[in-house]
PDB file of C-alpha atoms in Angstrom:
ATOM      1  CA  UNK A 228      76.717  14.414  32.125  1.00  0.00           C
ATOM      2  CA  UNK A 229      72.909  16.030  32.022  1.00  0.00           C
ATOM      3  CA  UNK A 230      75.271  19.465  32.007  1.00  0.00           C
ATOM      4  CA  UNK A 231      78.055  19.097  29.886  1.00  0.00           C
ATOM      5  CA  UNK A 232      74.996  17.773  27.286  1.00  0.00           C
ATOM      6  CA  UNK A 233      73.055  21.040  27.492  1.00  0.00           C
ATOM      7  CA  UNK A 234      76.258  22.894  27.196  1.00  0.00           C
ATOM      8  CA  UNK A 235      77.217  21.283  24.034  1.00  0.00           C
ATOM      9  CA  UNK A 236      73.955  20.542  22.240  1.00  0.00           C
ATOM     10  CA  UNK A 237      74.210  16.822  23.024  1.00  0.00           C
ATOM     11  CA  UNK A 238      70.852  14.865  24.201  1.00  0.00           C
ATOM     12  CA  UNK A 239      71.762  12.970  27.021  1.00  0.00           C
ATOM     13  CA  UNK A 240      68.680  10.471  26.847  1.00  0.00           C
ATOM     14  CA  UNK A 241      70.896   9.225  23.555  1.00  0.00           C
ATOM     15  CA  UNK A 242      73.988   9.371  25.247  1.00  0.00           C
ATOM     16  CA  UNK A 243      72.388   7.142  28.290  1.00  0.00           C
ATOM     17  CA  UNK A 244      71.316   4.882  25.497  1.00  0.00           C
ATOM     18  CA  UNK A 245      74.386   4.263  24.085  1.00  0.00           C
ATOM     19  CA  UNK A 246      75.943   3.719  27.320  1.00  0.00           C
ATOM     20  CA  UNK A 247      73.079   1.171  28.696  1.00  0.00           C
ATOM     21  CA  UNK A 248      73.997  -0.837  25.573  1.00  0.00           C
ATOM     22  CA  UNK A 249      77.122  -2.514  27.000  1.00  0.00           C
ATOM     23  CA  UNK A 250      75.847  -5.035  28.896  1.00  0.00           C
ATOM     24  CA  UNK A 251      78.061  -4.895  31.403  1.00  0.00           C
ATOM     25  CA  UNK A 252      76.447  -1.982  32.344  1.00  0.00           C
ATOM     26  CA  UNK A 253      72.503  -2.154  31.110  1.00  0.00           C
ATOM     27  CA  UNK A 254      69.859   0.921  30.806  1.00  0.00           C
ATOM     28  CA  UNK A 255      68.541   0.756  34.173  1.00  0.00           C
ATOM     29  CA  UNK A 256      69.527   3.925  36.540  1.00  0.00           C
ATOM     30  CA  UNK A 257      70.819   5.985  33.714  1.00  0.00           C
ATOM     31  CA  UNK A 258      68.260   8.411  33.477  1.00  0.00           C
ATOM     32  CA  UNK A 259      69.043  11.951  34.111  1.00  0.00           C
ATOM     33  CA  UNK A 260      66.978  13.767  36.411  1.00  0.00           C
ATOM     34  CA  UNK A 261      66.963  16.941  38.983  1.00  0.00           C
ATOM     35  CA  UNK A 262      68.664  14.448  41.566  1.00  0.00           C
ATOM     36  CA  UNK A 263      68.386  11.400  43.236  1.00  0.00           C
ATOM     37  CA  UNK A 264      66.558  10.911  47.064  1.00  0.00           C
ATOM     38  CA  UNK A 265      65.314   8.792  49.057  1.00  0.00           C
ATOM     39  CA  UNK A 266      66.243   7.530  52.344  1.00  0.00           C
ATOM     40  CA  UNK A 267      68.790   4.659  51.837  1.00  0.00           C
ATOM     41  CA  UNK A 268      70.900   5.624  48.851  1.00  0.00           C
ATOM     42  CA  UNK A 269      72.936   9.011  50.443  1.00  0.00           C
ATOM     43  CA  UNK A 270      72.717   7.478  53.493  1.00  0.00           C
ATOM     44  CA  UNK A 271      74.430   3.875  52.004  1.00  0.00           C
ATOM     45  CA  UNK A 272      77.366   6.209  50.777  1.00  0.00           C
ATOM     46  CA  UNK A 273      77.740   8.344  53.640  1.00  0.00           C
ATOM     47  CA  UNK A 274      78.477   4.912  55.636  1.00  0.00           C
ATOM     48  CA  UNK A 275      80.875   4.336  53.366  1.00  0.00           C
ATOM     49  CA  UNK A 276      82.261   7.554  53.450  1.00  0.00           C
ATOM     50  CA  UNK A 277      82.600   6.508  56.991  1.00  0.00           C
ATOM     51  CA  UNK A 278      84.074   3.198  56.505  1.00  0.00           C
ATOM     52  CA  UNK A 279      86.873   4.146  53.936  1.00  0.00           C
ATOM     53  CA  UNK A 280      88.052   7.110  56.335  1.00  0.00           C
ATOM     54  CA  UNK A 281      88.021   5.222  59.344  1.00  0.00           C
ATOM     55  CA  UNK A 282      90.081   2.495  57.534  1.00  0.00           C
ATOM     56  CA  UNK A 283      92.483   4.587  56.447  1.00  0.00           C
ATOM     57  CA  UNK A 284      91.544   5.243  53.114  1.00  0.00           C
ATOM     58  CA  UNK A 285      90.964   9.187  52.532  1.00  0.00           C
ATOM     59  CA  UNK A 286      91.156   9.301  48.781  1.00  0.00           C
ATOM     60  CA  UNK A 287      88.840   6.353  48.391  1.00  0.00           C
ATOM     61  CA  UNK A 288      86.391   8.263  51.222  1.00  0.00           C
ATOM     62  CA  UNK A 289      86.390  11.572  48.984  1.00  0.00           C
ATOM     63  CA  UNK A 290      85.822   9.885  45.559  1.00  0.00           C
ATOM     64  CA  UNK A 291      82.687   8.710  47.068  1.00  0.00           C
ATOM     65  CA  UNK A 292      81.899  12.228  48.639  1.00  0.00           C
ATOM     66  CA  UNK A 293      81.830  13.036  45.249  1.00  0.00           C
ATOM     67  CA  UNK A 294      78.688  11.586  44.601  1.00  0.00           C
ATOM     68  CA  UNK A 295      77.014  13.658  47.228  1.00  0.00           C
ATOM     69  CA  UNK A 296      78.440  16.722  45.546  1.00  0.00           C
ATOM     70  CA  UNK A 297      77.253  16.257  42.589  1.00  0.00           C
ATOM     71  CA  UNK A 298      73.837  15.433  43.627  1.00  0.00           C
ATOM     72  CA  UNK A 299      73.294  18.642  45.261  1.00  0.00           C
ATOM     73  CA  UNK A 300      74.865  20.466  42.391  1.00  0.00           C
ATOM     74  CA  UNK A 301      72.385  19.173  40.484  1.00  0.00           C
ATOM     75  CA  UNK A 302      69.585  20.495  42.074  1.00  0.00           C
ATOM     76  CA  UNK A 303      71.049  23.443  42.769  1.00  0.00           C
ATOM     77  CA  UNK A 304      71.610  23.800  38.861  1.00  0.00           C
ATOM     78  CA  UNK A 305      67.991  23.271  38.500  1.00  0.00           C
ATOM     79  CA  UNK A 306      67.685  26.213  40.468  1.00  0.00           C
ATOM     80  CA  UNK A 307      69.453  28.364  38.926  1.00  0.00           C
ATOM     81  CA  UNK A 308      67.994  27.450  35.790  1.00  0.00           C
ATOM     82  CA  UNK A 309      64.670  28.626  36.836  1.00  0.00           C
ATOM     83  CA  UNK A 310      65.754  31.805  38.013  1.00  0.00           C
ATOM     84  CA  UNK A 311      68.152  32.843  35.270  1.00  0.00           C
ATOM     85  CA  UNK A 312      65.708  31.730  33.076  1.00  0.00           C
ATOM     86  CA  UNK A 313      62.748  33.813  34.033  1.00  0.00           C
ATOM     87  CA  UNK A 314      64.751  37.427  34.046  1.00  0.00           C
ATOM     88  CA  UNK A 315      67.264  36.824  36.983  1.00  0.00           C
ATOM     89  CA  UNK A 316      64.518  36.156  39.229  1.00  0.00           C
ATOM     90  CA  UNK A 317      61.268  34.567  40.736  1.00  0.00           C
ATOM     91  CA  UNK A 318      60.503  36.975  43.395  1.00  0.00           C
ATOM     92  CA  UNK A 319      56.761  37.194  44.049  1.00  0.00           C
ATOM     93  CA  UNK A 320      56.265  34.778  41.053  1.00  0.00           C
ATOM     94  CA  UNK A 321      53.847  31.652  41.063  1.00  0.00           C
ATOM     95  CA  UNK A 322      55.740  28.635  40.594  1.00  0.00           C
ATOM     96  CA  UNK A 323      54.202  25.196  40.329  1.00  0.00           C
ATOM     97  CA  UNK A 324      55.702  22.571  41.490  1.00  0.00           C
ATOM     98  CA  UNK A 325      54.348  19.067  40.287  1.00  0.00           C
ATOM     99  CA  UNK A 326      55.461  16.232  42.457  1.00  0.00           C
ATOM    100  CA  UNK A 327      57.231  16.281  46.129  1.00  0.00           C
ATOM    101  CA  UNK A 328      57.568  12.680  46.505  1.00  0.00           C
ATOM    102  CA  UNK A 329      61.453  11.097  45.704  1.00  0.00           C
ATOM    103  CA  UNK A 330      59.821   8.961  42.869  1.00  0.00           C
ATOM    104  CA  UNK A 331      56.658   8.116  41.369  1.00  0.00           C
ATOM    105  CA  UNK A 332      54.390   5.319  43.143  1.00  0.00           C
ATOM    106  CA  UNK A 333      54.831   6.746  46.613  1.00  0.00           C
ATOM    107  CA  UNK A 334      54.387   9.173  49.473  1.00  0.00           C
ATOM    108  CA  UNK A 335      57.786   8.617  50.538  1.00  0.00           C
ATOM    109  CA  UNK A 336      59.597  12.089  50.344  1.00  0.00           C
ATOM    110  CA  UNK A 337      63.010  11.364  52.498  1.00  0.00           C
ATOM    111  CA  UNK A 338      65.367  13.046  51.006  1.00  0.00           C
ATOM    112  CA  UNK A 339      63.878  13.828  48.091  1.00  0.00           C
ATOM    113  CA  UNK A 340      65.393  16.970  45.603  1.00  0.00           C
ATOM    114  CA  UNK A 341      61.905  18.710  46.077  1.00  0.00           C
ATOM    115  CA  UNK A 342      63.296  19.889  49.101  1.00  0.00           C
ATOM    116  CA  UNK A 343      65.814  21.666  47.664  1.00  0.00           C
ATOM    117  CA  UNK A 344      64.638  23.038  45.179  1.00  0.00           C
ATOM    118  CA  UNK A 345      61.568  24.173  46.861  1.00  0.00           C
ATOM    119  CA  UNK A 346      63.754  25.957  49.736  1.00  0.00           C
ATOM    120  CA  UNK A 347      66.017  27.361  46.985  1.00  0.00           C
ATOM    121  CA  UNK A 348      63.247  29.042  45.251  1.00  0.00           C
ATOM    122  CA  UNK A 349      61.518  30.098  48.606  1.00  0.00           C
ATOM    123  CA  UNK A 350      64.791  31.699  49.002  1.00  0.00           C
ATOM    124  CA  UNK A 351      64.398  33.976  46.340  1.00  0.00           C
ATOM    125  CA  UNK A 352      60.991  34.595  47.138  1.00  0.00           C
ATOM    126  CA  UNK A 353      59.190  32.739  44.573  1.00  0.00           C
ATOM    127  CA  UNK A 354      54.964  31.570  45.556  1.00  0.00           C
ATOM    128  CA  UNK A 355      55.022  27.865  45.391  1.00  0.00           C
ATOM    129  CA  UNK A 356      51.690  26.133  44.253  1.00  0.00           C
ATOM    130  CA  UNK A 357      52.293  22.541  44.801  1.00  0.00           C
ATOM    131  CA  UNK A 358      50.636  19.440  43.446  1.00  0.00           C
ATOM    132  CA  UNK A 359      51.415  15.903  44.555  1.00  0.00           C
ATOM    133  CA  UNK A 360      48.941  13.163  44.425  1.00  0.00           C
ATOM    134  CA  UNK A 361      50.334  10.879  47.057  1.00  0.00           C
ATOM    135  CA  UNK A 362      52.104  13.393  49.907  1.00  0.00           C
ATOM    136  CA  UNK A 363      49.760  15.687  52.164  1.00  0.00           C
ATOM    137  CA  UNK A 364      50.121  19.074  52.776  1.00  0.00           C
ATOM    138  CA  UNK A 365      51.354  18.522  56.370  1.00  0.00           C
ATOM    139  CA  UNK A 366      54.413  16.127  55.364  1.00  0.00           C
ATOM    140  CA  UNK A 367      55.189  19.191  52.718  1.00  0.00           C
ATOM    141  CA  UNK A 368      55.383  21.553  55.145  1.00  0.00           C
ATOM    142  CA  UNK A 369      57.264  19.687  57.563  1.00  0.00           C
ATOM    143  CA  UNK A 370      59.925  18.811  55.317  1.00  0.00           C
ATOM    144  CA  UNK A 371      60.076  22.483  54.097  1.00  0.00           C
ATOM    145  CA  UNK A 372      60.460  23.799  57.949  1.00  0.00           C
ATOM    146  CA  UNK A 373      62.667  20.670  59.112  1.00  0.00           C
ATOM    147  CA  UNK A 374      66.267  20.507  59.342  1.00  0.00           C
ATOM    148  CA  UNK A 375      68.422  17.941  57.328  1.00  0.00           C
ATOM    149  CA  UNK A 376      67.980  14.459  58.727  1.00  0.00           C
ATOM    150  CA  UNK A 377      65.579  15.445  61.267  1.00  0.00           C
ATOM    151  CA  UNK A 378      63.031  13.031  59.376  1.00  0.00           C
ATOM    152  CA  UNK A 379      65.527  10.371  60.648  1.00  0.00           C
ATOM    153  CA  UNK A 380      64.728  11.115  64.167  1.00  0.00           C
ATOM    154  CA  UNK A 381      61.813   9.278  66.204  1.00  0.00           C
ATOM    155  CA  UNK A 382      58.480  10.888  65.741  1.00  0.00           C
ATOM    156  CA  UNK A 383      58.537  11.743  69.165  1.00  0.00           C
ATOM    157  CA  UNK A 384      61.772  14.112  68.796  1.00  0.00           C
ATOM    158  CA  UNK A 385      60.221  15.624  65.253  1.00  0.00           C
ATOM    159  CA  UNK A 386      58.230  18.815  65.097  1.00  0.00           C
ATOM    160  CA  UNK A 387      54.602  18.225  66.210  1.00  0.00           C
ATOM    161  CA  UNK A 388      53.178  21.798  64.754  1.00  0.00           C
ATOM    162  CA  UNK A 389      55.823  22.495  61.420  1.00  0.00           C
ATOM    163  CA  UNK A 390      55.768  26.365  61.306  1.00  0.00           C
ATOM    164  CA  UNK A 391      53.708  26.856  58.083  1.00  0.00           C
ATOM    165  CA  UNK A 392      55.680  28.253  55.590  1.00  0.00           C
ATOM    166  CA  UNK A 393      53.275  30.990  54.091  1.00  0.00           C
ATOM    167  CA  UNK A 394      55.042  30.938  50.517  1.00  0.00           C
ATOM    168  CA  UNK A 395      53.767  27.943  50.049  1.00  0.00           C
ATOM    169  CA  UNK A 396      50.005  26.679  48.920  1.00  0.00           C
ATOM    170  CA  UNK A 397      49.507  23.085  48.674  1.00  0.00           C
ATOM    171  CA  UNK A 398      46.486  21.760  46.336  1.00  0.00           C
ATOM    172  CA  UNK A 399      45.047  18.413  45.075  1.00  0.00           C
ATOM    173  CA  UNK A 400      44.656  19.716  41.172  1.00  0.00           C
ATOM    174  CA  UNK A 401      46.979  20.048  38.933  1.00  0.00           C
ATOM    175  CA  UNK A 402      45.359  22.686  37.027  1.00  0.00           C
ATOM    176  CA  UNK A 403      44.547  24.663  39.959  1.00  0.00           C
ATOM    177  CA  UNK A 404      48.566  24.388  40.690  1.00  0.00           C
ATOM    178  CA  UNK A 405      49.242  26.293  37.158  1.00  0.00           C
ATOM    179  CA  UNK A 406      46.635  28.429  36.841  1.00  0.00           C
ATOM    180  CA  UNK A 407      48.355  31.817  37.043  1.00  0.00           C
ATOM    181  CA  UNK A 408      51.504  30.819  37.375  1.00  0.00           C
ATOM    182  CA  UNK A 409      55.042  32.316  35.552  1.00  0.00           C
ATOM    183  CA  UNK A 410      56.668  28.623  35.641  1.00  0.00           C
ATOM    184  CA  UNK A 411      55.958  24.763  35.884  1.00  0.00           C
ATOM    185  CA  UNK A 412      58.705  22.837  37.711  1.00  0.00           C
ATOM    186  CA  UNK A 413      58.030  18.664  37.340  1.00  0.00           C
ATOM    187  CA  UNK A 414      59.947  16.873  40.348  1.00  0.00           C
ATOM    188  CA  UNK A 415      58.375  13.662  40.252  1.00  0.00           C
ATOM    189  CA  UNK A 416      57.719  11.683  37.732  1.00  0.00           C
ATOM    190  CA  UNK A 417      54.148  10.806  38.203  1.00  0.00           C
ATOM    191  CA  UNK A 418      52.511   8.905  35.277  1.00  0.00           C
ATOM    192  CA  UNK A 419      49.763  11.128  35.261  1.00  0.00           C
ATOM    193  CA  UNK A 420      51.556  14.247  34.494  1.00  0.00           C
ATOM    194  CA  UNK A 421      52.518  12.686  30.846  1.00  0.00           C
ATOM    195  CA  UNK A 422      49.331  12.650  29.917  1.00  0.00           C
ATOM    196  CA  UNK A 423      47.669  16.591  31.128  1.00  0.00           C
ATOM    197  CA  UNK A 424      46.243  18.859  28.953  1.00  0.00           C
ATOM    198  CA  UNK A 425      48.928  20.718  28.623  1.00  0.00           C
ATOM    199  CA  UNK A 426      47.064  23.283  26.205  1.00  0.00           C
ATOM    200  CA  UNK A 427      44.234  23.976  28.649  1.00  0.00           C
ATOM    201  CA  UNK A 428      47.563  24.723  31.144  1.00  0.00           C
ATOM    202  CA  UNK A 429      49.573  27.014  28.915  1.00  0.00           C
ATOM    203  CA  UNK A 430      46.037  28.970  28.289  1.00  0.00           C
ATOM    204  CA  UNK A 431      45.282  29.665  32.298  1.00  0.00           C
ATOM    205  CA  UNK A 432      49.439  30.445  32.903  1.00  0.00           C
ATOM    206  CA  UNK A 433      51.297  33.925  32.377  1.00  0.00           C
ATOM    207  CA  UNK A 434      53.072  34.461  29.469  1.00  0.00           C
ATOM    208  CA  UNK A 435      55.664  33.976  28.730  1.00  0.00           C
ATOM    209  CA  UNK A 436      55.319  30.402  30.329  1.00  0.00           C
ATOM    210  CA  UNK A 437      58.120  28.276  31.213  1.00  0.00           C
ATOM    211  CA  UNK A 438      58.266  24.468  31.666  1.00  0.00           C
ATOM    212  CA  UNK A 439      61.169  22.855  34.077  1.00  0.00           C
ATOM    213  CA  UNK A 440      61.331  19.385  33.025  1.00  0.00           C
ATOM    214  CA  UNK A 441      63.458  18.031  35.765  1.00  0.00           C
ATOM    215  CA  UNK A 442      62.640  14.037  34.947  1.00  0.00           C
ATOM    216  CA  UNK A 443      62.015  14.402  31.426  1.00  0.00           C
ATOM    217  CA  UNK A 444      58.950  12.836  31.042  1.00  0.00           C
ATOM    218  CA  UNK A 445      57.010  15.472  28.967  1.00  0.00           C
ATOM    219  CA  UNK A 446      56.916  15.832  25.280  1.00  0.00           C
ATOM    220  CA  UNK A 447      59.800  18.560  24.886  1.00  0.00           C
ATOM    221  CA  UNK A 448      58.755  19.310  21.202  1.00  0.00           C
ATOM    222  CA  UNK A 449      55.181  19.109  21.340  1.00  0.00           C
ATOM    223  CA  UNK A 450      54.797  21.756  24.306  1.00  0.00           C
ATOM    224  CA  UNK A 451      57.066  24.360  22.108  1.00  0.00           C
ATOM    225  CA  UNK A 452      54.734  24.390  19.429  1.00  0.00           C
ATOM    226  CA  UNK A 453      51.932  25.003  22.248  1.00  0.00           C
ATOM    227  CA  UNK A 454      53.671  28.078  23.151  1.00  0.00           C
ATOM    228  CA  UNK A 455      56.020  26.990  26.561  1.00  0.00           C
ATOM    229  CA  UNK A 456      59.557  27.666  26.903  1.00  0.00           C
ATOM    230  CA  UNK A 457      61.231  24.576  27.811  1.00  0.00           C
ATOM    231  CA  UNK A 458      64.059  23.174  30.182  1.00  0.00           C
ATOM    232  CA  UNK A 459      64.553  19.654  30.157  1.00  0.00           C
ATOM    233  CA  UNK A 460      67.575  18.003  31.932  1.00  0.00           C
ATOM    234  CA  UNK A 461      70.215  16.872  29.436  1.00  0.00           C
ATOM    235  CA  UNK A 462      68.486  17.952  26.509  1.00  0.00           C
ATOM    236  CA  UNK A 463      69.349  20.648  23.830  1.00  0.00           C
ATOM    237  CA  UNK A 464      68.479  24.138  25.293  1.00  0.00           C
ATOM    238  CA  UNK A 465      65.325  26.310  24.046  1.00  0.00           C
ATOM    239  CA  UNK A 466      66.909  29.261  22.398  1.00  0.00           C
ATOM    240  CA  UNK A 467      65.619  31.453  24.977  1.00  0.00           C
ATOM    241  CA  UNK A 468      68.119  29.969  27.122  1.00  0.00           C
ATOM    242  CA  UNK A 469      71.101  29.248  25.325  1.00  0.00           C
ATOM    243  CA  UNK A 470      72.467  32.831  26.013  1.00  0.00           C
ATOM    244  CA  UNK A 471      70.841  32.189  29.903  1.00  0.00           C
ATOM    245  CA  UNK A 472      73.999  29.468  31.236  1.00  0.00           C
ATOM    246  CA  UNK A 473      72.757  28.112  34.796  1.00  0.00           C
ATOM    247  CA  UNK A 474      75.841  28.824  37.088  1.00  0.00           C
ATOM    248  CA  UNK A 475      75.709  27.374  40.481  1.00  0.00           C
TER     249      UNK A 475
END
C-alpha cells in the first residue's frame, strides 16, 4: 500500500487512518514502515505455511507466503530507494543508519529489516555509520556476518568471533553517525530521534543531503525547508525523486 501511495501521490498515513476507522479493524498495526521483524511474527507464519501444506492446502500455504514476500520487498524497495536516489549509487558513500533494533524500547534485533538493508547497501559498497542506543556493536556485527536464522541456534553453535565487517563503524552519538555523511537512513523508531537537531545535522552532512524515513516519525515538511531531500514510506515523493521510481 506504502508503494502504490508514493506512486500515485496518495499519503498512506491518511489512507491507514481511514482504514483504522472501521472498528472491526482499529488503528493499531497499520503503520507503514521499511518492514516488520522480530523473532515470532515470520516465524508464526512460516508454521503456518507449514501447517496448510502439510494439510493439504497449497493455495491457502502460498497466500500466506505472500506475506513474507512482501516483507522483503519492502525492504528491498527501501534499498533501492536510497541508491537510485543518490545518482544510481552509494559506493564509498557515508550512510547513517539510525536504529538496528526491530522496534523502539529494545535491544532485541531478531529479524529485524536493519539487516537487510544494511547488507543491501554493504553490497553496493556504501560506509555505514550506525547509531543505536540499545544494541552493541558486537550484536551488529554478528547479525551483519551471520546467516539467516543462525540467531535461532544455541549460543554454543553461533559464531564466537563475528568476522568484523570493515564497512561498517558503529558509534554511541547520533551526531557523530551524520557528520559527513551523503544520507540518513531511520530504521527504528526510537523516540529520541523525533526530537534531534536536525539543523545542527544537515550543517555537518554533504550536500546534497538525503533523509530515508523508513518509520515515518520525522517531520517530512519541516526538514525540506532545512535543506534535506526526503523519502518517507507512503508519503508523497520529494520532487527530486519523482522522476527516480525505486524498482526492486
Amino acid at each position: 500500500m506504502s508503494a502504490l501511495c508514493e506512486n500515485t501521490g496518495a499519503d498512506v498515513t491518511q489512507v491507514s487512518y481511514a482504514v483504522g476507522k472501521d472498528t472491526r479493524i482499529g488503528p493499531k498495526f497499520l503503520n507503514a514502515s521499511v518492514g516488520f521483524g522480530g523473532s515470532c511474527f515470520q516465524k508464526d507464519i512460516l508454521n503456518l505455511v507449514y501447517i496448510c501444506e502439510c494439510n493439504g492446502l497449497p493455495e491457502v500455504a502460498e497466500y500466506w507466503k505472500q506475506v513474507i514476500k512482501i516483507n522483503d520487498y519492502q525492504k528491498n524497495r527501501f534499498v533501492n530507494r536510497v541508491v537510485s536516489s543518490m545518482f544510481n549509487t552509494v559506493s564509498t558513500k557515508k550512510i547513517a543508519i539510525f536504529g538496528f533494533a526491530f522496534k523502539k524500547d529494545t535491544g532485541d534485533t531478531r529479524e529485524t529489516p536493519a539487516i537487510d538493508v544494511c547488507k543491501g547497501l554493504l553490497g553496493d559498497k556504501a560506509m555505514l555509520s550506525i547509531y543505536d542506543p540499545q544494541v552493541t556493536e558486537d550484536q551488529i556485527q554478528r547479525d551483519l556476518t551471520m546467516k539467516k536464522f543462525d540467531w535461532d541456534h544455541p549460543v554454543h553453535l553461533q559464531p564466537m568471533s563475528p568476522t568484523t565487517v570493515k564497512q561498517v563503524s558503529v558509534v554511541w552519538d547520533a551526531y557523530e553517525a551524520t557528520k559527513d555523511a551523503h544520507g540518513l537512513c531511520i530504521l527504528t523508531e526510537w523516540d529520541e530521534f523525533k526530537t534531534l537537531d536536525y539543523q545542527k545535522i544537515y550543517d555537518n552532512m554533504q550536500k546534497p543531503a538525503f533523509v530515508f524515513d523508513g518509520r515515518n516519525i520525522v517531520n517530512t515538511q519541516k526538514l525540506r525547508e532545512i535543506g534535506f531531500i526526503v523519502y518517507s514510506i507512503g508519503k508523497p515523493l520529494d520532487a527530486w525523486l519523482k522522476d527516480m521510481p525505486a524498482v526492486a
